[in-house]
């Protein structure tokens, strides 16, 4: 029985290119969520393979000061921003800055003038595979981050948090609140007032690091600034790990391995177990 692991109908339309495009590559912003991570990749499909141009993981946000809540809406936005800034730097398209200060307004990246010539933005399509695209889903957080990062992703405002179906308008303040973790801050404030024990349990990591509800917005703003400044930032001890030789990692691995017993040691262990059992029966 074939497992339904992808939607072939949508995938076909995401990867096929018009014949008059003369083999121009068609890029996709692939967003996937696990229980502990957000994975964003910019990929293009070829006849024989799929090539990944750039990738970013929410676990990498630790380098930019986001050490908790790495699967929420705000983290999805930051991960989408990170993967796009990496891709644009790799392609030499850093002139497309996008939205430097997120305000929750609906915008699409437009053409800019470079050295007297008009240059159109780099384009990609959102790929969520089998995920449900319900209003306010985190997938649209990753897409919003990528769009604000400086690439063109065709989309409407109707799936963002804060969109009113009746008035057909987007409340930019609500969307901005989600981008900067305002919904998490509200939850923290409510729990702190109503159930302090649950607050200390649910937000234990935040409490230990001295992060309160009022400091979340500044934390995410600083992270967005650092992502734009250096999208390829490495861990502080990256060079130290790289310099460690084979002997170091060999000794490190022995810490987590049980020493293999000899034949006589195995016999002795069995004998001791038998004596313990006999002593308990008496």
mmCIF file of C-alpha atoms in Angstrom, residues 19-270:
data_model
loop_
_atom_site.group_PDB
_atom_site.id
_atom_site.type_symbol
_atom_site.label_atom_id
_atom_site.label_comp_id
_atom_site.label_asym_id
_atom_site.label_seq_id
_atom_site.Cartn_x
_atom_site.Cartn_y
_atom_site.Cartn_z
ATOM 1 C CA UNK A 19 8.820 26.009 -21.863
ATOM 2 C CA UNK A 20 9.420 29.645 -22.755
ATOM 3 C CA UNK A 21 11.492 30.126 -19.586
ATOM 4 C CA UNK A 22 14.438 28.393 -21.278
ATOM 5 C CA UNK A 23 15.408 26.087 -18.399
ATOM 6 C CA UNK A 24 15.260 28.875 -15.806
ATOM 7 C CA UNK A 25 15.298 27.391 -12.309
ATOM 8 C CA UNK A 26 12.105 27.491 -10.268
ATOM 9 C CA UNK A 27 12.764 27.861 -6.538
ATOM 10 C CA UNK A 28 10.643 26.765 -3.604
ATOM 11 C CA UNK A 29 10.693 27.887 0.018
ATOM 12 C CA UNK A 30 10.262 24.557 1.784
ATOM 13 C CA UNK A 31 9.033 24.848 5.382
ATOM 14 C CA UNK A 32 8.771 21.838 7.688
ATOM 15 C CA UNK A 33 8.024 21.617 11.406
ATOM 16 C CA UNK A 34 9.021 18.975 13.939
ATOM 17 C CA UNK A 35 8.369 18.893 17.672
ATOM 18 C CA UNK A 36 11.646 20.659 18.456
ATOM 19 C CA UNK A 37 12.772 22.303 15.251
ATOM 20 C CA UNK A 38 11.737 24.369 12.247
ATOM 21 C CA UNK A 39 13.429 23.589 8.947
ATOM 22 C CA UNK A 40 13.440 26.118 6.109
ATOM 23 C CA UNK A 41 15.156 25.417 2.804
ATOM 24 C CA UNK A 42 15.277 27.081 -0.592
ATOM 25 C CA UNK A 43 15.429 24.333 -3.180
ATOM 26 C CA UNK A 44 15.132 23.813 -6.904
ATOM 27 C CA UNK A 45 14.203 20.581 -8.682
ATOM 28 C CA UNK A 46 16.067 19.109 -11.612
ATOM 29 C CA UNK A 47 15.380 15.986 -13.627
ATOM 30 C CA UNK A 48 17.830 13.851 -11.652
ATOM 31 C CA UNK A 49 17.916 15.536 -8.261
ATOM 32 C CA UNK A 50 16.811 18.311 -5.935
ATOM 33 C CA UNK A 51 19.378 20.979 -5.127
ATOM 34 C CA UNK A 52 19.340 22.949 -1.877
ATOM 35 C CA UNK A 53 20.562 26.512 -2.286
ATOM 36 C CA UNK A 54 20.272 27.522 1.369
ATOM 37 C CA UNK A 55 18.939 26.053 4.607
ATOM 38 C CA UNK A 56 18.231 27.301 8.113
ATOM 39 C CA UNK A 57 17.077 25.616 11.316
ATOM 40 C CA UNK A 58 15.407 27.217 14.305
ATOM 41 C CA UNK A 59 18.016 25.590 16.568
ATOM 42 C CA UNK A 60 20.519 27.984 14.955
ATOM 43 C CA UNK A 61 18.592 30.922 16.426
ATOM 44 C CA UNK A 62 20.492 30.299 19.680
ATOM 45 C CA UNK A 63 23.427 32.086 18.033
ATOM 46 C CA UNK A 64 21.253 35.185 17.756
ATOM 47 C CA UNK A 65 19.917 35.162 21.306
ATOM 48 C CA UNK A 66 16.682 33.176 20.823
ATOM 49 C CA UNK A 67 17.303 30.308 23.231
ATOM 50 C CA UNK A 68 13.696 29.363 24.032
ATOM 51 C CA UNK A 69 10.443 28.880 22.136
ATOM 52 C CA UNK A 70 12.135 27.679 18.968
ATOM 53 C CA UNK A 71 9.007 26.264 17.341
ATOM 54 C CA UNK A 72 6.541 29.124 17.843
ATOM 55 C CA UNK A 73 5.292 31.724 15.334
ATOM 56 C CA UNK A 74 8.029 34.245 16.123
ATOM 57 C CA UNK A 75 10.730 31.583 15.670
ATOM 58 C CA UNK A 76 9.190 30.583 12.326
ATOM 59 C CA UNK A 77 9.434 34.211 11.167
ATOM 60 C CA UNK A 78 13.075 34.459 12.281
ATOM 61 C CA UNK A 79 13.981 31.157 10.580
ATOM 62 C CA UNK A 80 12.377 32.286 7.304
ATOM 63 C CA UNK A 81 14.288 35.559 7.540
ATOM 64 C CA UNK A 82 17.545 33.704 8.215
ATOM 65 C CA UNK A 83 17.303 31.338 5.231
ATOM 66 C CA UNK A 84 16.489 34.195 2.826
ATOM 67 C CA UNK A 85 19.312 36.430 4.019
ATOM 68 C CA UNK A 86 21.688 33.478 3.560
ATOM 69 C CA UNK A 87 20.426 32.823 0.047
ATOM 70 C CA UNK A 88 20.617 36.484 -1.003
ATOM 71 C CA UNK A 89 24.148 36.830 0.376
ATOM 72 C CA UNK A 90 25.171 33.684 -1.452
ATOM 73 C CA UNK A 91 23.756 35.042 -4.725
ATOM 74 C CA UNK A 92 25.131 38.547 -4.253
ATOM 75 C CA UNK A 93 21.656 40.099 -4.034
ATOM 76 C CA UNK A 94 22.054 41.859 -0.693
ATOM 77 C CA UNK A 95 20.721 45.083 -2.210
ATOM 78 C CA UNK A 96 17.245 43.630 -1.670
ATOM 79 C CA UNK A 97 16.832 44.435 2.015
ATOM 80 C CA UNK A 98 13.077 43.808 2.266
ATOM 81 C CA UNK A 99 11.427 45.146 5.416
ATOM 82 C CA UNK A 100 14.203 46.071 7.839
ATOM 83 C CA UNK A 101 11.856 46.856 10.742
ATOM 84 C CA UNK A 102 8.906 44.488 10.840
ATOM 85 C CA UNK A 103 5.642 46.355 11.373
ATOM 86 C CA UNK A 104 3.080 43.718 10.403
ATOM 87 C CA UNK A 105 2.004 45.517 7.224
ATOM 88 C CA UNK A 106 1.286 43.480 4.096
ATOM 89 C CA UNK A 107 3.986 44.090 1.487
ATOM 90 C CA UNK A 108 5.459 42.326 -1.512
ATOM 91 C CA UNK A 109 9.092 42.836 -2.499
ATOM 92 C CA UNK A 110 9.353 45.167 -5.479
ATOM 93 C CA UNK A 111 11.971 45.922 -8.104
ATOM 94 C CA UNK A 112 14.871 48.207 -7.184
ATOM 95 C CA UNK A 113 17.332 50.270 -9.170
ATOM 96 C CA UNK A 114 20.926 49.033 -9.155
ATOM 97 C CA UNK A 115 23.602 51.047 -10.987
ATOM 98 C CA UNK A 116 20.980 52.775 -13.108
ATOM 99 C CA UNK A 117 19.215 49.549 -14.098
ATOM 100 C CA UNK A 118 15.968 48.112 -12.805
ATOM 101 C CA UNK A 119 16.435 44.783 -11.064
ATOM 102 C CA UNK A 120 13.524 42.504 -10.270
ATOM 103 C CA UNK A 121 13.438 40.595 -6.975
ATOM 104 C CA UNK A 122 14.357 36.956 -6.684
ATOM 105 C CA UNK A 123 11.247 34.764 -6.684
ATOM 106 C CA UNK A 124 10.237 31.602 -4.823
ATOM 107 C CA UNK A 125 7.053 29.670 -4.041
ATOM 108 C CA UNK A 126 5.929 28.418 -0.638
ATOM 109 C CA UNK A 127 5.956 24.618 -0.247
ATOM 110 C CA UNK A 128 4.141 23.242 2.826
ATOM 111 C CA UNK A 129 3.522 19.729 1.457
ATOM 112 C CA UNK A 130 0.630 18.011 3.292
ATOM 113 C CA UNK A 131 0.259 20.562 6.084
ATOM 114 C CA UNK A 132 -3.089 22.283 6.524
ATOM 115 C CA UNK A 133 -2.872 25.920 5.470
ATOM 116 C CA UNK A 134 -5.297 27.258 8.050
ATOM 117 C CA UNK A 135 -5.373 30.952 8.907
ATOM 118 C CA UNK A 136 -2.557 31.880 11.291
ATOM 119 C CA UNK A 137 -0.535 28.692 10.725
ATOM 120 C CA UNK A 138 3.184 28.888 11.527
ATOM 121 C CA UNK A 139 4.027 28.103 7.900
ATOM 122 C CA UNK A 140 2.866 31.599 7.044
ATOM 123 C CA UNK A 141 5.184 32.925 9.743
ATOM 124 C CA UNK A 142 8.138 31.418 7.874
ATOM 125 C CA UNK A 143 6.765 32.821 4.616
ATOM 126 C CA UNK A 144 6.329 36.298 6.125
ATOM 127 C CA UNK A 145 9.905 36.230 7.416
ATOM 128 C CA UNK A 146 11.176 35.204 3.977
ATOM 129 C CA UNK A 147 9.099 37.881 2.250
ATOM 130 C CA UNK A 148 10.322 40.588 4.638
ATOM 131 C CA UNK A 149 13.833 39.242 4.101
ATOM 132 C CA UNK A 150 13.904 40.492 0.505
ATOM 133 C CA UNK A 151 12.539 37.879 -1.909
ATOM 134 C CA UNK A 152 9.251 37.811 -3.796
ATOM 135 C CA UNK A 153 6.807 35.167 -2.610
ATOM 136 C CA UNK A 154 3.399 35.581 -4.181
ATOM 137 C CA UNK A 155 0.799 35.555 -1.392
ATOM 138 C CA UNK A 156 -2.186 37.412 -0.025
ATOM 139 C CA UNK A 157 -2.867 38.747 3.462
ATOM 140 C CA UNK A 158 -5.842 36.471 4.116
ATOM 141 C CA UNK A 159 -3.894 33.742 5.969
ATOM 142 C CA UNK A 160 -2.022 35.911 8.455
ATOM 143 C CA UNK A 161 -3.070 36.261 12.096
ATOM 144 C CA UNK A 162 -5.197 39.376 12.446
ATOM 145 C CA UNK A 163 -7.057 39.049 9.156
ATOM 146 C CA UNK A 164 -10.776 39.768 9.522
ATOM 147 C CA UNK A 165 -12.959 37.715 7.174
ATOM 148 C CA UNK A 166 -15.913 40.080 7.415
ATOM 149 C CA UNK A 167 -14.119 43.378 6.796
ATOM 150 C CA UNK A 168 -11.524 41.760 4.464
ATOM 151 C CA UNK A 169 -8.754 43.703 6.218
ATOM 152 C CA UNK A 170 -5.553 42.782 8.038
ATOM 153 C CA UNK A 171 -4.891 44.139 11.507
ATOM 154 C CA UNK A 172 -1.166 44.905 11.285
ATOM 155 C CA UNK A 173 -0.851 45.281 15.061
ATOM 156 C CA UNK A 174 -1.957 41.688 15.669
ATOM 157 C CA UNK A 175 0.446 40.372 13.035
ATOM 158 C CA UNK A 176 3.271 42.448 14.511
ATOM 159 C CA UNK A 177 2.467 41.006 17.932
ATOM 160 C CA UNK A 178 2.981 37.476 16.606
ATOM 161 C CA UNK A 179 6.242 38.413 14.852
ATOM 162 C CA UNK A 180 7.751 39.644 18.116
ATOM 163 C CA UNK A 181 6.321 36.924 20.373
ATOM 164 C CA UNK A 182 3.550 39.088 21.828
ATOM 165 C CA UNK A 183 1.195 36.121 22.070
ATOM 166 C CA UNK A 184 3.804 34.303 24.184
ATOM 167 C CA UNK A 185 4.220 37.397 26.374
ATOM 168 C CA UNK A 186 0.451 37.522 26.952
ATOM 169 C CA UNK A 187 0.439 33.872 28.004
ATOM 170 C CA UNK A 188 3.353 34.514 30.379
ATOM 171 C CA UNK A 189 1.588 37.475 31.993
ATOM 172 C CA UNK A 190 -1.697 35.583 32.380
ATOM 173 C CA UNK A 191 -0.055 32.550 33.972
ATOM 174 C CA UNK A 192 2.119 34.683 36.243
ATOM 175 C CA UNK A 193 -1.019 36.352 37.623
ATOM 176 C CA UNK A 194 -3.357 33.321 37.776
ATOM 177 C CA UNK A 195 -1.136 30.292 38.412
ATOM 178 C CA UNK A 196 2.435 31.043 39.464
ATOM 179 C CA UNK A 197 3.316 27.368 39.955
ATOM 180 C CA UNK A 198 2.327 26.502 36.403
ATOM 181 C CA UNK A 199 4.123 29.617 35.132
ATOM 182 C CA UNK A 200 7.379 28.546 36.802
ATOM 183 C CA UNK A 201 6.953 25.072 35.337
ATOM 184 C CA UNK A 202 5.915 25.980 31.781
ATOM 185 C CA UNK A 203 8.344 28.892 31.376
ATOM 186 C CA UNK A 204 11.133 27.482 33.501
ATOM 187 C CA UNK A 205 13.803 28.166 30.881
ATOM 188 C CA UNK A 206 12.716 31.780 30.499
ATOM 189 C CA UNK A 207 12.708 32.279 34.284
ATOM 190 C CA UNK A 208 16.186 30.741 34.705
ATOM 191 C CA UNK A 209 17.608 33.016 31.998
ATOM 192 C CA UNK A 210 15.909 36.100 33.425
ATOM 193 C CA UNK A 211 13.617 36.626 30.404
ATOM 194 C CA UNK A 212 10.280 38.201 31.250
ATOM 195 C CA UNK A 213 7.256 39.092 29.123
ATOM 196 C CA UNK A 214 8.335 42.712 28.713
ATOM 197 C CA UNK A 215 11.724 41.748 27.282
ATOM 198 C CA UNK A 216 10.560 39.429 24.498
ATOM 199 C CA UNK A 217 10.021 42.114 21.863
ATOM 200 C CA UNK A 218 13.506 43.572 22.367
ATOM 201 C CA UNK A 219 14.965 40.072 22.216
ATOM 202 C CA UNK A 220 13.399 39.327 18.816
ATOM 203 C CA UNK A 221 14.232 42.766 17.431
ATOM 204 C CA UNK A 222 17.884 42.252 18.353
ATOM 205 C CA UNK A 223 17.826 38.799 16.759
ATOM 206 C CA UNK A 224 16.421 40.173 13.477
ATOM 207 C CA UNK A 225 19.133 42.845 13.430
ATOM 208 C CA UNK A 226 21.909 40.282 14.012
ATOM 209 C CA UNK A 227 20.509 37.938 11.356
ATOM 210 C CA UNK A 228 20.694 40.723 8.781
ATOM 211 C CA UNK A 229 24.189 41.702 9.928
ATOM 212 C CA UNK A 230 25.624 38.158 9.731
ATOM 213 C CA UNK A 231 23.360 35.360 8.445
ATOM 214 C CA UNK A 232 26.243 32.844 8.526
ATOM 215 C CA UNK A 233 27.180 33.427 12.155
ATOM 216 C CA UNK A 234 28.927 30.475 13.808
ATOM 217 C CA UNK A 235 28.942 29.258 17.395
ATOM 218 C CA UNK A 236 31.531 30.922 19.600
ATOM 219 C CA UNK A 237 33.377 27.630 20.129
ATOM 220 C CA UNK A 238 33.125 26.511 16.472
ATOM 221 C CA UNK A 239 36.849 27.014 15.787
ATOM 222 C CA UNK A 240 37.754 25.220 19.004
ATOM 223 C CA UNK A 241 35.677 22.192 18.009
ATOM 224 C CA UNK A 242 37.174 22.221 14.529
ATOM 225 C CA UNK A 243 40.734 22.207 15.903
ATOM 226 C CA UNK A 244 40.144 19.200 18.123
ATOM 227 C CA UNK A 245 41.859 16.141 16.744
ATOM 228 C CA UNK A 246 40.804 12.560 16.309
ATOM 229 C CA UNK A 247 42.221 11.489 19.669
ATOM 230 C CA UNK A 248 40.041 13.985 21.533
ATOM 231 C CA UNK A 249 36.794 12.709 19.986
ATOM 232 C CA UNK A 250 37.910 9.125 20.513
ATOM 233 C CA UNK A 251 38.314 9.760 24.241
ATOM 234 C CA UNK A 252 35.037 11.724 24.304
ATOM 235 C CA UNK A 253 33.117 8.822 22.781
ATOM 236 C CA UNK A 254 34.500 6.413 25.406
ATOM 237 C CA UNK A 255 32.647 8.363 28.104
ATOM 238 C CA UNK A 256 29.346 7.077 26.740
ATOM 239 C CA UNK A 257 30.417 3.539 25.846
ATOM 240 C CA UNK A 258 30.339 0.590 28.212
ATOM 241 C CA UNK A 259 33.602 -1.309 28.308
ATOM 242 C CA UNK A 260 33.347 -4.735 26.707
ATOM 243 C CA UNK A 261 33.707 -7.471 29.308
ATOM 244 C CA UNK A 262 36.104 -10.385 28.918
ATOM 245 C CA UNK A 263 34.941 -14.002 29.137
ATOM 246 C CA UNK A 264 36.090 -14.366 32.739
ATOM 247 C CA UNK A 265 34.429 -11.088 33.744
ATOM 248 C CA UNK A 266 31.140 -12.245 32.236
ATOM 249 C CA UNK A 267 31.324 -15.532 34.154
ATOM 250 C CA UNK A 268 32.080 -13.653 37.372
ATOM 251 C CA UNK A 269 29.123 -11.321 36.826
ATOM 252 C CA UNK A 270 26.756 -14.265 36.298
#
